[in-house]
Structures are given as C-alpha cells and as structure tokens.
C-alpha cells in the first residue's frame, strides 16, 4: 500500500486539502503545543480545533484513499473522517502520503494527528494506537492470472504449495496475515504499490497479489482476474487512528461518528466507494481489535 503518482519532493494543494510526502512533515516530530500564558500542553483536539484543520496520514490506494491530480484528498476514509471532523468544528484535512508501515510510527511522532487510510484493525495495531469505532468493513481477495491456474482460493492453498509466491505491500494487513499464518518468507514477494503488484502477477514474478477485494477491483486489467472473497482470513475493518494519549479526541470523534452513521450521507459516502453501511452495523472495535496479527 504505497503512494503512486505523487512526487515525494512536491507539496500539492487542492480544494480543502493539502497533500505532502511524509518526509516534508518530519519537522513536526516531537512538537508540543501549549496553552498561551499557562505553559500547559494543549490536547490534540484543542490544537486542531484552533487551527481549523487536522493532518491525516493517507496512502494512495483507491477506494480507501485517493489523491486527485489537483492534490485534493478523497477516498472512503478521508471522506468519512472529513465529514466527522466538520461535525466537530474542524473544517478541513491535510493529507500526508506515507507508506502503511510508517503510519503508526509517524502518528506517535506527532507527524500527523489522525490516520485516515483504511489501516485495518488487529491486535498489534490496537496495542499501539487508539481506533475509532469501525467505519468500514472489508473483504480480502487475490489477483491472479486469468483462469487462476493454481486454483488459489485462500491462505491454506498458499501454504499447501511451497512453489506459490504471493505479492503483498510491506507493512500492510495482508503482509501481516501471511506472517501470522507462518507462510515462509520465500513465498512472499514485496511490491511498492498496487500497480506493481498486478504487474508482478502479469510478469509471473508472483502467482497472486493479496489485497482488499475493492482495491483489486480498481486495479483489474487484461490478463488478471479477482478471486471471490477469501474465507480463511478474519473479518477486517478500519476506522480513524489516534495516539494513545488522545483519548478525548478519540471519544469526541466516536460520538460524532455514531451520529454520522445514522444519516443518509454516511451510507451514500460508503456506497460511492463500493462499501456497504449494512456491513458495518453490529461490528465493533473490540471485535476487530481481536484479529490476530
């Protein structure tokens, strides 16, 4: 899950959002903010309300996150986060494009205020950051050569054949699934972004590319087919990510997210990107944070 089509040297400005490559925000690491005249730290919530925007970590992996040609930030997660923050009096977001494996370290280093990237919940991530309640639930699939010559339908099929090679994005949920399932390192092919994963399959450098179903659908091309949802992968879902000490921010966000979920706008936002609000109902943060990995 990597940025594509964005120069890591350029700052792009779009309507209501700023997109930058992660290194441009390094100067923010370790910053603290104080209440004028008191020397007491401001909370992140106070700070973003005061400045009128929040910095959010994103990838560039439609339909979860997307950077438009003009630099504006969209995708299901930024759209939901932006709508919820507006209900909290925070008018806009500034997106920072960064690899998935850098999102939690960057959040904890104060390089951004929220992760809004479809970073799926699981035990290891929930131990490091706070999540909102889920706003999307997703499925996983393989992109395989047309005809699926190795008949891959799940992780069990990968483990059963040592010759099978699976492409993943380093630090992504799928990378973690394969490692948790003890798939040998020699069967795992790291690729820098979604297009590279598809190209690896087409060039026979990998037998499958493992990614969320909707992401693969957006990458589908001639010579590639997308398998049905993989049944031996635990249910996945995501929400906004916050630092462990930003409980006030997380709780205020959850309150407004719950209200937003009751509106037609929420269902419409998810449907625009191929997700279903019905899939999210009844799924909790606690359930998704229990996913191994």
Short mmCIF file of C-alpha atoms in Angstrom, two decimals:
data_model
loop_
_atom_site.label_atom_id
_atom_site.label_comp_id
_atom_site.label_asym_id
_atom_site.label_seq_id
_atom_site.Cartn_x
_atom_site.Cartn_y
_atom_site.Cartn_z
CA UNK A 1 0.00 0.00 0.00
CA UNK A 2 2.12 2.79 -1.30
CA UNK A 3 1.71 6.27 -2.80
CA UNK A 4 1.56 6.36 -6.58
CA UNK A 5 1.70 9.35 -8.89
CA UNK A 6 2.82 11.78 -6.16
CA UNK A 7 6.28 13.28 -6.15
CA UNK A 8 7.89 12.90 -2.73
CA UNK A 9 9.50 16.32 -3.26
CA UNK A 10 6.41 18.32 -4.10
CA UNK A 11 3.72 19.89 -1.97
CA UNK A 12 0.39 19.69 -3.80
CA UNK A 13 -2.52 21.87 -2.85
CA UNK A 14 -6.10 21.03 -3.67
CA UNK A 15 -9.56 22.17 -2.70
CA UNK A 16 -9.80 21.93 1.08
CA UNK A 17 -6.77 19.68 1.48
CA UNK A 18 -3.01 19.65 1.28
CA UNK A 19 -1.10 16.59 0.18
CA UNK A 20 2.56 16.15 1.05
CA UNK A 21 5.01 13.32 1.04
CA UNK A 22 5.85 12.13 4.52
CA UNK A 23 9.43 13.47 4.70
CA UNK A 24 8.16 17.02 4.29
CA UNK A 25 6.49 16.84 7.70
CA UNK A 26 9.46 15.49 9.60
CA UNK A 27 9.99 18.83 11.29
CA UNK A 28 6.76 18.24 13.22
CA UNK A 29 8.16 15.28 15.10
CA UNK A 30 8.35 15.94 18.81
CA UNK A 31 6.39 19.19 18.59
CA UNK A 32 4.24 20.17 21.53
CA UNK A 33 1.66 22.91 21.87
CA UNK A 34 0.94 24.94 24.96
CA UNK A 35 -1.96 26.97 26.26
CA UNK A 36 -1.00 30.65 25.92
CA UNK A 37 0.22 32.04 29.25
CA UNK A 38 -0.03 28.73 31.09
CA UNK A 39 2.77 26.56 29.81
CA UNK A 40 0.30 23.65 29.94
CA UNK A 41 0.07 21.37 26.92
CA UNK A 42 -2.90 21.72 24.61
CA UNK A 43 -4.62 18.50 23.67
CA UNK A 44 -4.51 17.48 20.03
CA UNK A 45 -8.25 18.10 19.86
CA UNK A 46 -7.77 21.66 21.13
CA UNK A 47 -4.97 22.21 18.66
CA UNK A 48 -6.81 21.01 15.56
CA UNK A 49 -9.91 22.96 16.53
CA UNK A 50 -7.81 26.07 16.97
CA UNK A 51 -6.02 25.73 13.64
CA UNK A 52 -9.16 24.59 11.81
CA UNK A 53 -7.69 21.51 10.16
CA UNK A 54 -6.21 18.11 11.01
CA UNK A 55 -3.19 16.45 9.43
CA UNK A 56 -4.14 12.92 8.34
CA UNK A 57 -1.91 10.08 7.16
CA UNK A 58 -3.13 8.51 3.94
CA UNK A 59 -1.85 6.10 1.34
CA UNK A 60 -2.97 6.40 -2.27
CA UNK A 61 -4.94 3.18 -2.62
CA UNK A 62 -8.46 3.61 -4.01
CA UNK A 63 -11.11 3.12 -2.84
CA UNK A 64 -9.69 3.56 0.69
CA UNK A 65 -7.68 6.69 -0.09
CA UNK A 66 -7.12 8.61 -3.29
CA UNK A 67 -5.13 11.65 -4.29
CA UNK A 68 -6.59 13.51 -7.24
CA UNK A 69 -4.49 15.14 -9.96
CA UNK A 70 -5.00 18.55 -8.33
CA UNK A 71 -3.73 17.24 -5.00
CA UNK A 72 -7.11 17.02 -3.28
CA UNK A 73 -7.64 14.12 -0.91
CA UNK A 74 -10.59 11.75 -1.22
CA UNK A 75 -11.44 8.05 -0.86
CA UNK A 76 -13.81 6.43 1.61
CA UNK A 77 -11.66 7.00 4.71
CA UNK A 78 -10.71 10.66 4.14
CA UNK A 79 -14.32 11.41 3.13
CA UNK A 80 -15.70 9.87 6.34
CA UNK A 81 -13.05 11.47 8.54
CA UNK A 82 -13.59 14.86 6.91
CA UNK A 83 -17.37 14.66 7.45
CA UNK A 84 -16.99 13.66 11.10
CA UNK A 85 -14.40 16.37 11.81
CA UNK A 86 -16.69 19.01 10.30
CA UNK A 87 -19.31 17.96 12.84
CA UNK A 88 -16.66 18.63 15.48
CA UNK A 89 -15.95 22.12 14.16
CA UNK A 90 -12.77 21.18 12.26
CA UNK A 91 -13.17 22.46 8.74
CA UNK A 92 -10.65 20.57 6.63
CA UNK A 93 -7.95 17.93 6.46
CA UNK A 94 -4.39 18.00 5.19
CA UNK A 95 -3.34 14.63 3.80
CA UNK A 96 0.19 13.31 4.16
CA UNK A 97 1.07 10.45 1.81
CA UNK A 98 3.10 7.79 3.57
CA UNK A 99 3.69 4.02 3.42
CA UNK A 100 1.49 1.90 5.65
CA UNK A 101 4.35 0.69 7.82
CA UNK A 102 5.21 4.33 8.62
CA UNK A 103 1.71 5.41 9.65
CA UNK A 104 1.76 4.37 13.31
CA UNK A 105 5.36 5.49 13.96
CA UNK A 106 4.58 8.82 12.30
CA UNK A 107 1.41 9.27 14.34
CA UNK A 108 3.27 8.59 17.56
CA UNK A 109 6.00 11.03 16.49
CA UNK A 110 3.37 13.80 16.02
CA UNK A 111 3.87 13.98 12.26
CA UNK A 112 0.10 13.80 11.78
CA UNK A 113 -2.95 13.95 14.01
CA UNK A 114 -5.03 11.05 12.66
CA UNK A 115 -4.57 8.01 10.45
CA UNK A 116 -7.30 8.01 7.79
CA UNK A 117 -6.11 5.32 5.43
CA UNK A 118 -8.10 2.12 5.85
CA UNK A 119 -5.44 0.79 8.23
CA UNK A 120 -7.21 -2.39 9.29
CA UNK A 121 -7.53 -3.10 12.98
CA UNK A 122 -5.71 -6.06 14.51
CA UNK A 123 -4.15 -6.90 17.86
CA UNK A 124 -0.70 -5.45 17.25
CA UNK A 125 -2.00 -2.15 15.89
CA UNK A 126 -4.63 -1.74 18.60
CA UNK A 127 -1.85 -2.17 21.16
CA UNK A 128 -0.02 0.83 19.70
CA UNK A 129 -2.79 3.31 18.89
CA UNK A 130 -6.43 4.09 19.64
CA UNK A 131 -9.00 3.43 16.95
CA UNK A 132 -12.43 4.91 16.48
CA UNK A 133 -15.31 2.51 16.13
CA UNK A 134 -15.18 0.96 12.63
CA UNK A 135 -16.49 2.96 9.70
CA UNK A 136 -15.86 0.34 7.00
CA UNK A 137 -15.77 -3.45 6.85
CA UNK A 138 -13.92 -5.13 4.02
CA UNK A 139 -13.05 -8.46 2.41
CA UNK A 140 -9.77 -9.79 1.01
CA UNK A 141 -9.06 -11.45 -2.35
CA UNK A 142 -6.25 -12.49 -4.67
CA UNK A 143 -5.47 -11.00 -8.05
CA UNK A 144 -4.38 -13.98 -10.15
CA UNK A 145 -3.67 -14.72 -13.81
CA UNK A 146 -6.81 -15.22 -15.89
CA UNK A 147 -8.15 -18.69 -15.26
CA UNK A 148 -6.50 -18.86 -11.82
CA UNK A 149 -4.10 -21.63 -12.95
CA UNK A 150 -3.01 -22.52 -9.41
CA UNK A 151 -6.64 -22.55 -8.19
CA UNK A 152 -5.88 -20.26 -5.26
CA UNK A 153 -8.88 -19.54 -3.03
CA UNK A 154 -7.31 -18.94 0.38
CA UNK A 155 -4.23 -18.89 2.59
CA UNK A 156 -4.44 -22.67 3.02
CA UNK A 157 -3.80 -23.08 -0.71
CA UNK A 158 -0.68 -20.91 -0.45
CA UNK A 159 0.66 -22.93 2.49
CA UNK A 160 -0.07 -26.21 0.72
CA UNK A 161 2.16 -25.41 -2.26
CA UNK A 162 5.69 -24.14 -1.49
CA UNK A 163 6.08 -23.04 -5.11
CA UNK A 164 3.32 -20.40 -4.81
CA UNK A 165 4.54 -16.82 -4.45
CA UNK A 166 2.24 -14.08 -3.18
CA UNK A 167 2.84 -10.36 -3.64
CA UNK A 168 2.00 -8.02 -0.75
CA UNK A 169 2.62 -4.45 0.33
CA UNK A 170 5.14 -4.36 3.20
CA UNK A 171 3.51 -3.40 6.48
CA UNK A 172 0.03 -3.93 5.07
CA UNK A 173 -2.64 -6.07 6.66
CA UNK A 174 -2.08 -8.81 4.09
CA UNK A 175 1.66 -8.94 4.81
CA UNK A 176 0.76 -9.47 8.47
CA UNK A 177 -1.74 -12.22 7.64
CA UNK A 178 0.86 -14.25 5.74
CA UNK A 179 3.43 -13.85 8.50
CA UNK A 180 0.89 -14.72 11.22
CA UNK A 181 -0.02 -17.83 9.23
CA UNK A 182 3.71 -18.65 9.02
CA UNK A 183 3.89 -18.56 5.25
CA UNK A 184 7.64 -18.90 4.50
CA UNK A 185 9.44 -15.67 3.61
CA UNK A 186 10.50 -17.18 0.30
CA UNK A 187 6.86 -17.30 -0.80
CA UNK A 188 6.27 -13.60 -0.02
CA UNK A 189 7.08 -11.02 -2.71
CA UNK A 190 7.21 -7.38 -1.56
CA UNK A 191 5.92 -4.77 -4.01
CA UNK A 192 5.87 -0.99 -3.56
CA UNK A 193 2.32 -0.26 -4.68
CA UNK A 194 -0.87 -1.70 -6.14
CA UNK A 195 0.06 -1.36 -9.78
CA UNK A 196 3.38 -3.07 -9.12
CA UNK A 197 1.53 -5.98 -7.51
CA UNK A 198 -0.58 -6.53 -10.61
CA UNK A 199 2.49 -6.21 -12.81
CA UNK A 200 4.29 -8.82 -10.70
CA UNK A 201 1.48 -11.29 -11.42
CA UNK A 202 1.42 -10.46 -15.13
CA UNK A 203 5.21 -10.90 -15.33
CA UNK A 204 4.99 -14.21 -13.41
CA UNK A 205 7.14 -12.85 -10.57
CA UNK A 206 4.21 -13.74 -8.30
CA UNK A 207 1.31 -16.16 -8.63
CA UNK A 208 -1.11 -13.89 -6.76
CA UNK A 209 -1.40 -10.38 -5.35
CA UNK A 210 -3.10 -10.27 -1.94
CA UNK A 211 -5.11 -7.10 -1.21
CA UNK A 212 -8.63 -5.99 -0.23
CA UNK A 213 -11.21 -7.03 -2.81
CA UNK A 214 -12.27 -3.49 -3.67
CA UNK A 215 -8.68 -2.32 -4.10
CA UNK A 216 -8.03 -5.19 -6.50
CA UNK A 217 -11.22 -4.43 -8.42
CA UNK A 218 -9.93 -0.91 -9.02
CA UNK A 219 -6.65 -2.35 -10.36
CA UNK A 220 -8.14 -5.08 -12.56
CA UNK A 221 -6.72 -5.20 -16.07
CA UNK A 222 -6.49 -7.57 -19.05
CA UNK A 223 -4.99 -10.90 -18.10
CA UNK A 224 -5.98 -10.61 -14.43
CA UNK A 225 -8.98 -11.91 -12.53
CA UNK A 226 -10.04 -11.29 -8.94
CA UNK A 227 -10.95 -14.26 -6.77
CA UNK A 228 -14.00 -14.43 -4.54
CA UNK A 229 -13.51 -13.14 -1.01
CA UNK A 230 -11.05 -15.32 0.86
CA UNK A 231 -12.83 -17.33 3.56
CA UNK A 232 -9.86 -18.20 5.78
CA UNK A 233 -8.96 -14.59 6.57
CA UNK A 234 -10.53 -12.99 9.64
CA UNK A 235 -13.04 -10.19 9.12
CA UNK A 236 -11.31 -6.89 8.51
CA UNK A 237 -12.33 -3.32 9.04
CA UNK A 238 -10.95 0.10 9.78
CA UNK A 239 -11.64 3.38 11.50
CA UNK A 240 -9.65 6.51 12.28
CA UNK A 241 -6.44 6.06 14.28
CA UNK A 242 -5.35 8.27 17.18
CA UNK A 243 -2.41 8.44 19.58
CA UNK A 244 -2.83 6.53 22.84
CA UNK A 245 -2.89 9.76 24.86
CA UNK A 246 -5.54 11.37 22.64
CA UNK A 247 -8.50 9.75 24.39
CA UNK A 248 -10.51 12.99 24.44
CA UNK A 249 -10.05 13.32 20.67
CA UNK A 250 -11.00 9.69 20.06
CA UNK A 251 -14.07 9.87 22.31
CA UNK A 252 -15.31 13.12 20.76
CA UNK A 253 -14.74 11.62 17.32
CA UNK A 254 -16.62 8.42 18.21
CA UNK A 255 -19.60 10.45 19.43
CA UNK A 256 -19.89 12.31 16.15
CA UNK A 257 -19.13 9.20 14.08
CA UNK A 258 -22.06 7.42 15.75
CA UNK A 259 -24.32 10.33 14.82
CA UNK A 260 -22.96 10.45 11.27
CA UNK A 261 -23.67 6.73 10.81
CA UNK A 262 -27.38 7.44 11.31
CA UNK A 263 -27.50 9.79 8.32
CA UNK A 264 -28.09 9.05 4.62
CA UNK A 265 -24.80 10.87 3.94
CA UNK A 266 -22.81 8.12 5.65
CA UNK A 267 -24.42 5.33 3.63
CA UNK A 268 -24.01 7.40 0.47
CA UNK A 269 -20.34 8.07 1.18
CA UNK A 270 -19.63 4.36 1.59
CA UNK A 271 -21.72 3.39 -1.45
CA UNK A 272 -19.82 5.89 -3.61
CA UNK A 273 -16.67 3.88 -2.99
CA UNK A 274 -18.25 0.43 -3.20
CA UNK A 275 -18.76 -0.24 0.52
CA UNK A 276 -21.97 -1.01 2.39
CA UNK A 277 -23.14 0.68 5.57
CA UNK A 278 -25.09 -2.50 6.35
CA UNK A 279 -21.81 -4.45 6.58
CA UNK A 280 -20.62 -2.17 9.38
CA UNK A 281 -23.71 -2.46 11.56
CA UNK A 282 -23.09 -4.62 14.61
CA UNK A 283 -19.32 -4.78 14.05
CA UNK A 284 -17.34 -3.28 16.92
CA UNK A 285 -13.84 -2.04 17.54
CA UNK A 286 -13.35 -4.75 20.17
CA UNK A 287 -14.17 -7.46 17.63
CA UNK A 288 -11.76 -6.13 15.04
CA UNK A 289 -9.00 -5.45 17.56
CA UNK A 290 -9.15 -9.14 18.47
CA UNK A 291 -8.00 -10.10 14.95
CA UNK A 292 -4.65 -11.85 15.28
CA UNK A 293 -1.53 -10.31 13.83
#
